Amino acid sequence: MDFRWQVVWNALPQMVDGAQLTAQITLLGIGGGLVIGTLCGLITAFRVPVLHWLVFAYVSVVRGTPIVVQAMFIYFALPMALDIALSGFVAASLCLAMNAGAYITEIVRGAVQSIDKGLTDAGLALGMSYPQVLASVVGPLAFRRTIPPLGNQFIISLKDSALFLVIGVAELAQRGEQLTAQTGRALEIWTAVAVFYLIMTFSLAMVMRLIERRMRIL
Amino acid sequence: MSLIECRNLSKHFGDTRVLSDIELDVETGEVVVIVGPSGSGKSTLLRCLNALEPLSGGTLTVGGKQLGARGTSKRELRQETGMVFQQFNLFPHMTARENVMLGPRKVRRQSRRAAGELADRLMERVGLADRSHHYPSELSGGQQQRVAIARALAVNPRVMLFDEPTSALDPELRGEVLQVMKSLAAEGMTMLIVTHEMRFAADVASRLIFMDEGRILHDGDPRTLFEQPPSERFQDFLRHVQS
Ligand SMILES: Nc1ncnc2c1ncn2[C@@H]1O[C@H](COP(=O)(O)OP(=O)(O)OP(=O)(O)O)[C@@H](O)[C@H]1O
Ligand SMILES: [Mg+2]
């Protein structure tokens, strides 16, 4: 069987469009996930009364259900329940943010809890206030420790965005499906799609590696 | 009024009594060495004195500030005491100098420059002027502990608490830390030191406390106590640490 470069060439504009959408959804997803995860992670790490139970429930639900089900729920069930309309793009970004948020919650909690209590004691013993100790000691150290697992999570989120083809969002994977139907050339199209994903995940990994190297992880 | 006053101080974790009826007065300039078997409550006592552990009962006054009294925060009490830990607990993301600067900056609200100058003086004092810009991971255990001493001194405490400062060190690195502590004692710093270094205790202590099962069993002149151990418990203990 021959590989028709022409098919790839013709499909390129649409794939670039799809990749852009994938990038946008991923950025919104991990951005939102970072906000949610940092907040919820701190809530669980410091066992904020009542709230940490809510966070526990949230994390359990997200971790305990497939992301496809979450996407279906947010796109089809939620608008019905709340009587609102969600575009596929918004639903996808929201879903990814909620999903990544739960995993990032665990990453942040783990990082904060992994910081030696002796360091907090040392800060307090100097006469610093607890918020000062958090800001100068625990925070910076925990932040460094989140970088490697965050990088991992970002890549997972990027790849997870492919399943939003089930709710008809024209991201990269959905374009792949459409283009295959149009051209009948699965080989060329899916090879190209895979290469696109690889370029994106690889770039992300490189960025994280750079940050990691800039910052001494302790 | 004494610098430190404990009245009927007690501490328990759940059902475990860790400290009972602690009566302790420490005067300015005293060098008090605390010894006792493992689990006798030595660390807990120091942590209580520094308000790192809340008391279960009794009162504690440091430098005239009473813990729990109106208007006195734990923070104020801690500013009167410096603490040196067995595991050094240096902040690993800061250089030695930055470690020493943090207290003055955050607690005494000193400018970066003033804190830096103070840190330089203290690093000199513990003999590490040339290691200022090293990170803790780049220092030996003995050097780390000396930085930790400088860090505790930087907030200008009225009393220094040492919890087994040399126990985590290889024997050949202990001397340099003990030397720094000796010079502090010679300068008149008030110190409470938990240690198993009996030679050091006999050398620099102005007062020896023997703790057993959460109580102060003996409290007196080190030479007298070492030469004529007043109880079987203390004799046993001495035999244990010397062998
Ligand atoms: N946070 C805690 N929770 C429960 N029990 C504790 C806690 N901290 C200390 N203890 C208990 O209190 C007792 C006294 O402990 P402490 O660390 O003060 O002893 P120590 O005299 O310093 O012993 P060592 O010489 O081994 O350091 C021990 O039985 C210990 O198990
Ligand atoms: Mg101890």
XYZ file of C-alpha atoms and ligand atoms in Angstrom:
493
model
C 0.000 0.000 0.000
C 1.324 3.423 -0.864
C 1.337 6.511 1.349
C -0.323 9.442 -0.455
C 1.340 12.598 0.706
C -1.152 14.589 -1.310
C -3.948 13.517 1.064
C -2.013 14.813 4.039
C -1.189 18.012 2.209
C -4.829 18.671 1.337
C -6.009 17.896 4.861
C -3.417 20.120 6.478
C -5.465 23.338 6.810
C -8.285 21.532 8.565
C -5.879 19.683 10.794
C -4.191 22.890 11.798
C -7.630 24.265 12.663
C -8.350 21.175 14.726
C -4.990 21.345 16.462
C -5.659 24.957 17.343
C -8.943 24.057 18.910
C -7.293 21.210 20.784
C -4.672 23.625 22.057
C -7.311 26.120 23.152
C -9.399 23.539 24.971
C -6.301 22.108 26.612
C -5.037 25.495 27.736
C -8.418 26.459 29.150
C -8.738 23.025 30.713
C -5.382 23.016 32.442
C -5.707 26.700 33.338
C -9.058 26.105 34.971
C -7.780 22.834 36.395
C -4.859 24.642 37.992
C -7.166 27.155 39.650
C -9.575 24.472 40.869
C -6.816 22.062 41.841
C -4.747 24.607 43.748
C -7.765 25.768 45.693
C -9.107 22.300 46.397
C -5.627 20.908 47.075
C -5.023 23.529 49.747
C -8.457 22.850 51.211
C -7.685 19.149 51.608
C -4.069 19.667 52.690
C -5.163 21.939 55.527
C -8.386 20.036 56.148
C -10.588 23.118 56.015
C -13.715 22.141 57.942
C -16.687 20.971 55.846
C -15.111 22.114 52.581
C -12.604 19.277 52.561
C -15.465 16.784 52.548
C -16.939 18.495 49.503
C -13.578 18.374 47.777
C -13.238 14.714 48.678
C -16.632 14.040 47.068
C -15.658 15.986 43.949
C -12.346 14.178 43.552
C -14.013 10.815 44.136
C -16.651 11.442 41.486
C -14.153 12.589 38.877
C -11.682 9.819 39.584
C -14.424 7.232 39.759
C -16.051 7.914 36.391
C -14.680 7.758 32.839
C -14.011 11.138 31.293
C -16.291 10.222 28.349
C -19.172 9.933 30.789
C -18.211 13.267 32.325
C -18.201 14.900 28.898
C -21.585 13.398 28.029
C -22.948 14.533 31.349
C -21.757 18.111 31.007
C -22.781 18.445 27.362
C -26.135 16.639 27.365
C -27.369 16.119 30.924
C -26.293 19.326 32.643
C -27.953 21.735 30.144
C -31.129 19.706 30.437
C -31.067 19.797 34.230
C -30.258 23.486 34.455
C -32.161 24.547 31.349
C -29.163 26.245 29.758
C -27.345 25.871 26.480
C -23.652 24.977 26.349
C -21.594 25.080 23.187
C -19.422 22.067 22.555
C -16.338 24.192 23.054
C -17.479 25.486 26.434
C -18.614 22.036 27.562
C -15.284 20.533 26.503
C -13.193 23.167 28.279
C -15.338 22.913 31.380
C -15.144 19.146 31.394
C -11.385 19.150 31.001
C -10.970 21.769 33.726
C -13.146 19.778 36.122
C -11.314 16.581 35.277
C -7.792 18.010 35.483
C -8.836 19.966 38.592
C -9.524 16.766 40.492
C -6.155 15.232 39.649
C -4.344 18.497 40.307
C -6.089 18.638 43.692
C -4.330 15.414 44.563
C -1.024 16.652 43.191
C -1.186 19.854 45.238
C -2.314 18.064 48.380
C 0.473 15.516 48.035
C 3.076 18.202 47.446
C 2.019 20.255 50.461
C 1.844 17.206 52.704
C 5.228 15.974 51.560
C 6.969 19.032 52.984
C 8.757 18.069 56.191
C 6.875 19.298 59.274
C 10.236 20.147 60.793
C 10.563 23.019 58.331
C 7.258 24.487 59.474
C 8.434 24.091 63.073
C 11.684 25.844 62.211
C 9.817 28.757 60.638
C 7.391 29.066 63.511
C 10.222 28.780 66.028
C 11.781 31.867 64.460
C 8.620 33.719 65.393
C 7.154 33.838 61.914
C 3.386 33.665 61.568
C 1.859 30.578 60.003
C 0.890 32.464 56.827
C 4.462 33.727 56.577
C 5.784 30.187 56.903
C 3.401 29.055 54.182
C 4.408 31.887 51.897
C 8.180 31.652 52.403
C 8.815 28.000 53.126
C 6.038 25.484 52.508
C 4.589 27.213 49.434
C 7.779 27.554 47.397
C 8.911 24.027 48.249
C 5.530 22.456 47.527
C 5.264 24.416 44.294
C 8.519 22.930 43.046
C 7.315 19.456 43.845
C 4.147 19.880 41.810
C 6.034 20.560 38.579
C 6.918 17.025 37.472
C 3.468 15.511 38.195
C 1.775 18.582 36.713
C 3.666 18.100 33.477
C 2.392 14.574 33.386
C -1.176 15.721 34.032
C -0.999 18.402 31.321
C -0.042 15.783 28.756
C -2.825 13.486 29.896
C -5.318 16.354 29.626
C -4.121 17.229 26.157
C -4.634 13.673 24.998
C -7.937 13.378 26.832
C -9.255 16.318 24.816
C -9.414 13.918 21.854
C -12.490 12.271 23.272
C -14.498 15.453 22.877
C -15.140 14.184 19.389
C -18.059 12.392 21.058
C -19.731 15.726 21.687
C -18.943 16.979 18.210
C -16.234 19.491 19.026
C -14.123 20.023 15.947
C -10.824 19.387 17.674
C -7.985 17.442 16.169
C -9.314 13.916 16.654
C -12.759 14.839 15.403
C -11.169 16.372 12.293
C -9.343 13.123 11.830
C -12.580 11.223 11.855
C -14.236 13.642 9.421
C -11.314 13.717 7.041
C -11.127 9.938 7.024
C -14.791 9.801 6.056
C -14.255 12.380 3.320
C -11.111 10.907 1.807
C -11.328 7.250 2.729
C -7.606 7.435 3.529
C -7.367 6.336 7.147
C -3.641 5.631 6.956
C -2.561 9.117 5.895
C -5.072 10.979 8.048
C -4.485 9.121 11.325
C -0.751 9.137 10.849
C -0.890 12.886 10.430
C -3.199 13.270 13.425
C -0.839 11.219 15.563
C 2.113 13.342 14.470
C 0.198 16.495 15.387
C -0.517 15.156 18.880
C 3.068 14.093 19.251
C 4.338 17.535 18.360
C 2.002 19.111 20.896
C 2.716 16.711 23.751
C 6.416 16.864 23.049
C 6.424 20.668 23.137
C 4.528 20.609 26.403
C 6.975 18.114 27.857
C 9.891 20.297 26.752
C 8.396 23.384 28.384
C 7.895 21.505 31.651
C 11.393 20.093 31.465
C 12.724 23.614 31.036
C 10.824 24.898 34.054
C 12.017 21.924 36.040
C 15.594 22.619 35.138
C 15.247 26.303 35.942
C 13.960 25.446 39.371
C 15.782 23.148 41.729
C 13.317 20.520 42.868
C 14.000 19.848 46.525
C 11.402 37.283 87.864
C 13.128 34.458 86.045
C 13.611 34.384 82.314
C 11.643 31.144 82.006
C 9.006 30.114 84.500
C 7.029 26.888 84.262
C 4.375 26.332 86.875
C 2.810 22.921 87.136
C 3.225 22.471 83.414
C 1.762 19.285 81.960
C 1.313 17.814 78.538
C -0.484 14.782 77.263
C -1.139 13.450 73.785
C -4.553 11.857 74.049
C -4.251 9.430 76.929
C -0.454 9.408 77.058
C 0.941 11.643 79.768
C 4.185 13.020 78.479
C 4.943 15.782 80.982
C 3.671 16.051 84.535
C 4.078 18.748 87.196
C 6.976 20.501 85.560
C 8.245 23.270 87.816
C 11.162 25.028 86.204
C 12.785 28.429 86.575
C 15.668 29.419 84.383
C 17.658 32.567 85.069
C 19.415 34.668 82.500
C 22.863 33.299 81.721
C 22.206 29.768 82.902
C 23.320 26.865 80.755
C 20.910 24.055 81.559
C 21.602 20.593 80.193
C 18.636 18.228 80.149
C 19.273 14.498 80.041
C 17.068 11.482 80.388
C 16.108 8.200 78.768
C 14.413 8.067 75.398
C 10.751 8.985 75.643
C 11.131 10.805 78.950
C 9.701 13.998 77.431
C 12.817 16.099 76.818
C 11.892 17.127 73.281
C 8.307 17.739 74.292
C 9.439 20.028 77.089
C 11.531 22.117 74.700
C 8.681 22.237 72.193
C 6.332 23.410 74.936
C 8.794 26.111 75.968
C 8.741 27.328 72.390
C 4.949 27.062 72.130
C 5.304 24.561 69.292
C 3.139 22.254 71.393
C 0.123 23.643 73.209
C 0.237 22.998 76.962
C -2.302 20.664 78.491
C -2.069 22.389 81.860
C -0.090 24.837 83.927
C 1.473 28.104 82.891
C 4.569 29.164 81.025
C 6.217 32.577 81.108
C 9.197 33.535 78.968
C 10.758 36.955 79.362
C 7.759 38.144 81.306
C 5.351 37.093 78.574
C 2.866 34.533 79.746
C 1.533 32.020 77.266
C -2.206 32.281 76.932
C -2.360 35.566 78.803
C -4.350 38.286 77.141
C -2.444 40.137 74.507
C 0.426 37.643 74.324
C 0.547 35.520 71.208
C 2.508 32.330 70.686
C 4.448 34.293 68.162
C 5.678 36.806 70.708
C 6.788 34.014 72.981
C 8.646 32.304 70.154
C 10.489 35.481 69.351
C 12.060 35.261 72.811
C 13.388 31.768 72.131
C 15.589 30.333 69.417
C 15.397 26.645 68.613
C 17.948 24.286 67.128
C 16.645 20.922 65.980
C 18.205 17.504 65.804
C 17.574 17.357 62.047
C 18.775 20.959 61.403
C 15.594 21.762 59.439
C 17.285 24.312 57.207
C 15.107 25.669 54.409
C 16.470 23.716 51.420
C 15.463 26.271 48.795
C 17.503 29.045 50.360
C 21.241 29.551 50.656
C 22.790 29.504 54.118
C 22.755 33.283 54.155
C 19.123 33.473 53.083
C 18.220 30.992 55.797
C 19.754 33.290 58.381
C 18.153 36.376 56.830
C 14.595 35.079 56.798
C 13.884 35.572 60.505
C 15.152 39.145 60.694
C 13.297 40.004 57.483
C 9.942 38.521 58.399
C 9.962 38.772 62.174
C 12.006 41.878 62.856
C 10.975 43.589 59.632
C 14.555 44.434 58.807
C 15.575 45.691 55.387
C 17.239 43.218 53.033
C 20.467 45.047 53.562
C 20.381 45.094 57.351
C 19.363 41.439 57.459
C 22.169 40.601 55.045
C 24.753 42.339 57.194
C 23.457 40.591 60.285
C 23.586 37.252 58.456
C 27.174 37.902 57.421
C 28.152 38.641 61.014
C 26.458 35.496 62.283
C 27.899 33.292 59.554
C 31.293 34.614 60.571
C 30.536 33.854 64.197
C 29.754 30.203 63.460
C 32.852 30.040 61.289
C 31.111 29.700 57.946
C 31.597 33.066 56.291
C 32.923 31.312 53.192
C 29.874 29.039 52.916
C 27.231 31.786 52.902
C 26.111 31.209 49.356
C 25.900 27.449 49.544
C 22.609 25.636 49.709
C 22.035 23.299 52.666
C 22.438 20.259 50.410
C 25.945 21.461 49.636
C 26.961 21.592 53.295
C 28.071 18.878 55.712
C 25.814 18.036 58.638
C 28.025 19.926 61.060
C 28.011 22.977 58.815
C 24.239 22.779 58.417
C 23.782 22.688 62.162
C 26.030 25.710 62.573
C 23.940 27.581 60.004
C 20.844 26.537 61.959
C 22.382 28.022 65.096
C 23.113 31.260 63.231
C 19.545 31.297 61.920
C 18.115 30.927 65.425
C 20.417 33.633 66.779
C 19.395 36.034 64.036
C 16.094 36.994 65.632
C 18.026 37.911 68.770
C 16.344 35.495 71.187
C 16.841 35.720 74.933
C 17.199 31.990 75.312
C 18.377 29.239 72.964
C 16.833 25.763 73.001
C 18.863 22.883 71.577
C 17.238 19.493 70.988
C 20.010 16.934 70.587
C 21.911 19.180 68.198
C 24.662 16.635 67.559
C 22.732 13.364 67.548
C 22.270 13.280 63.785
C 25.943 13.983 63.167
C 28.857 11.682 62.565
C 31.117 11.714 65.613
C 33.871 13.617 63.825
C 31.470 16.476 63.001
C 30.128 16.946 66.515
C 33.065 18.904 67.836
C 32.558 21.906 65.574
C 28.929 22.278 66.675
C 29.737 21.820 70.353
C 32.510 24.381 69.959
C 30.040 26.986 68.679
C 27.693 26.185 71.556
C 30.533 26.490 74.034
C 31.427 29.928 72.765
C 27.782 30.967 73.035
C 27.757 29.816 76.627
C 30.946 31.719 77.291
C 29.310 34.865 75.914
C 26.580 34.516 78.494
C 23.759 33.209 76.299
C 21.009 31.487 78.240
C 20.676 27.962 76.912
C 18.646 24.822 77.459
C 20.322 21.856 75.859
C 19.012 18.336 75.484
C 21.976 16.114 74.738
C 23.583 12.757 75.287
C 27.073 14.296 75.273
C 27.913 13.812 78.940
C 31.427 15.202 78.603
C 30.013 18.391 77.108
C 27.374 18.536 79.839
C 29.990 18.256 82.585
C 32.041 20.882 80.775
C 29.663 23.710 80.075
C 26.472 23.086 82.051
C 25.827 25.354 84.988
C 22.894 23.155 85.853
C 21.803 19.620 85.063
C 18.275 18.307 84.829
C 17.474 14.624 84.720
C 14.067 13.761 83.353
C 12.319 10.450 83.710
C 8.808 9.511 82.630
C 7.746 13.070 82.071
C 8.999 14.443 85.375
C 12.023 16.358 86.494
C 13.680 13.849 88.802
C 16.876 15.747 89.586
C 17.813 19.346 89.102
C 21.100 20.673 90.361
C 24.809 21.180 89.992
C 26.189 18.899 87.252
C 29.398 17.909 89.033
C 27.587 16.951 92.206
C 24.991 14.979 90.298
C 27.554 13.146 88.178
C 29.784 12.321 91.139
C 27.044 11.249 93.483
C 24.029 10.148 91.462
C 21.143 10.579 93.919
C 18.933 7.807 92.545
C 19.150 4.380 91.056
C 17.348 5.609 87.903
C 20.016 8.197 87.308
C 22.814 5.713 88.007
C 21.292 3.301 85.502
C 20.938 6.061 82.976
C 24.556 7.141 83.357
C 25.745 3.576 83.021
C 23.665 3.288 79.848
C 24.962 6.372 78.086
C 28.557 5.709 79.055
C 28.649 2.213 77.658
N 2.965 14.246 68.600
C 2.908 13.228 69.472
N 1.817 12.447 69.575
C 1.748 11.429 70.456
N 2.744 11.101 71.282
C 3.869 11.821 71.253
C 4.015 12.915 70.337
N 5.240 13.455 70.525
C 5.821 12.721 71.489
N 5.009 11.748 71.929
C 5.300 10.783 72.996
O 5.741 11.492 74.119
C 6.774 10.796 74.782
C 7.941 11.707 74.990
O 8.503 12.015 73.745
P 9.741 12.980 73.578
O 10.036 13.048 72.131
O 9.490 14.252 74.283
O 10.862 12.175 74.335
P 12.413 12.454 74.391
O 12.778 12.481 75.817
O 12.766 13.623 73.577
O 13.012 11.136 73.764
P 14.284 10.940 72.783
O 15.483 10.900 73.673
O 14.038 9.610 72.148
O 14.296 12.059 71.829
C 7.080 9.569 73.968
O 6.457 8.469 74.568
C 6.439 9.861 72.633
O 5.983 8.682 72.039
Mg 13.817 13.930 71.742
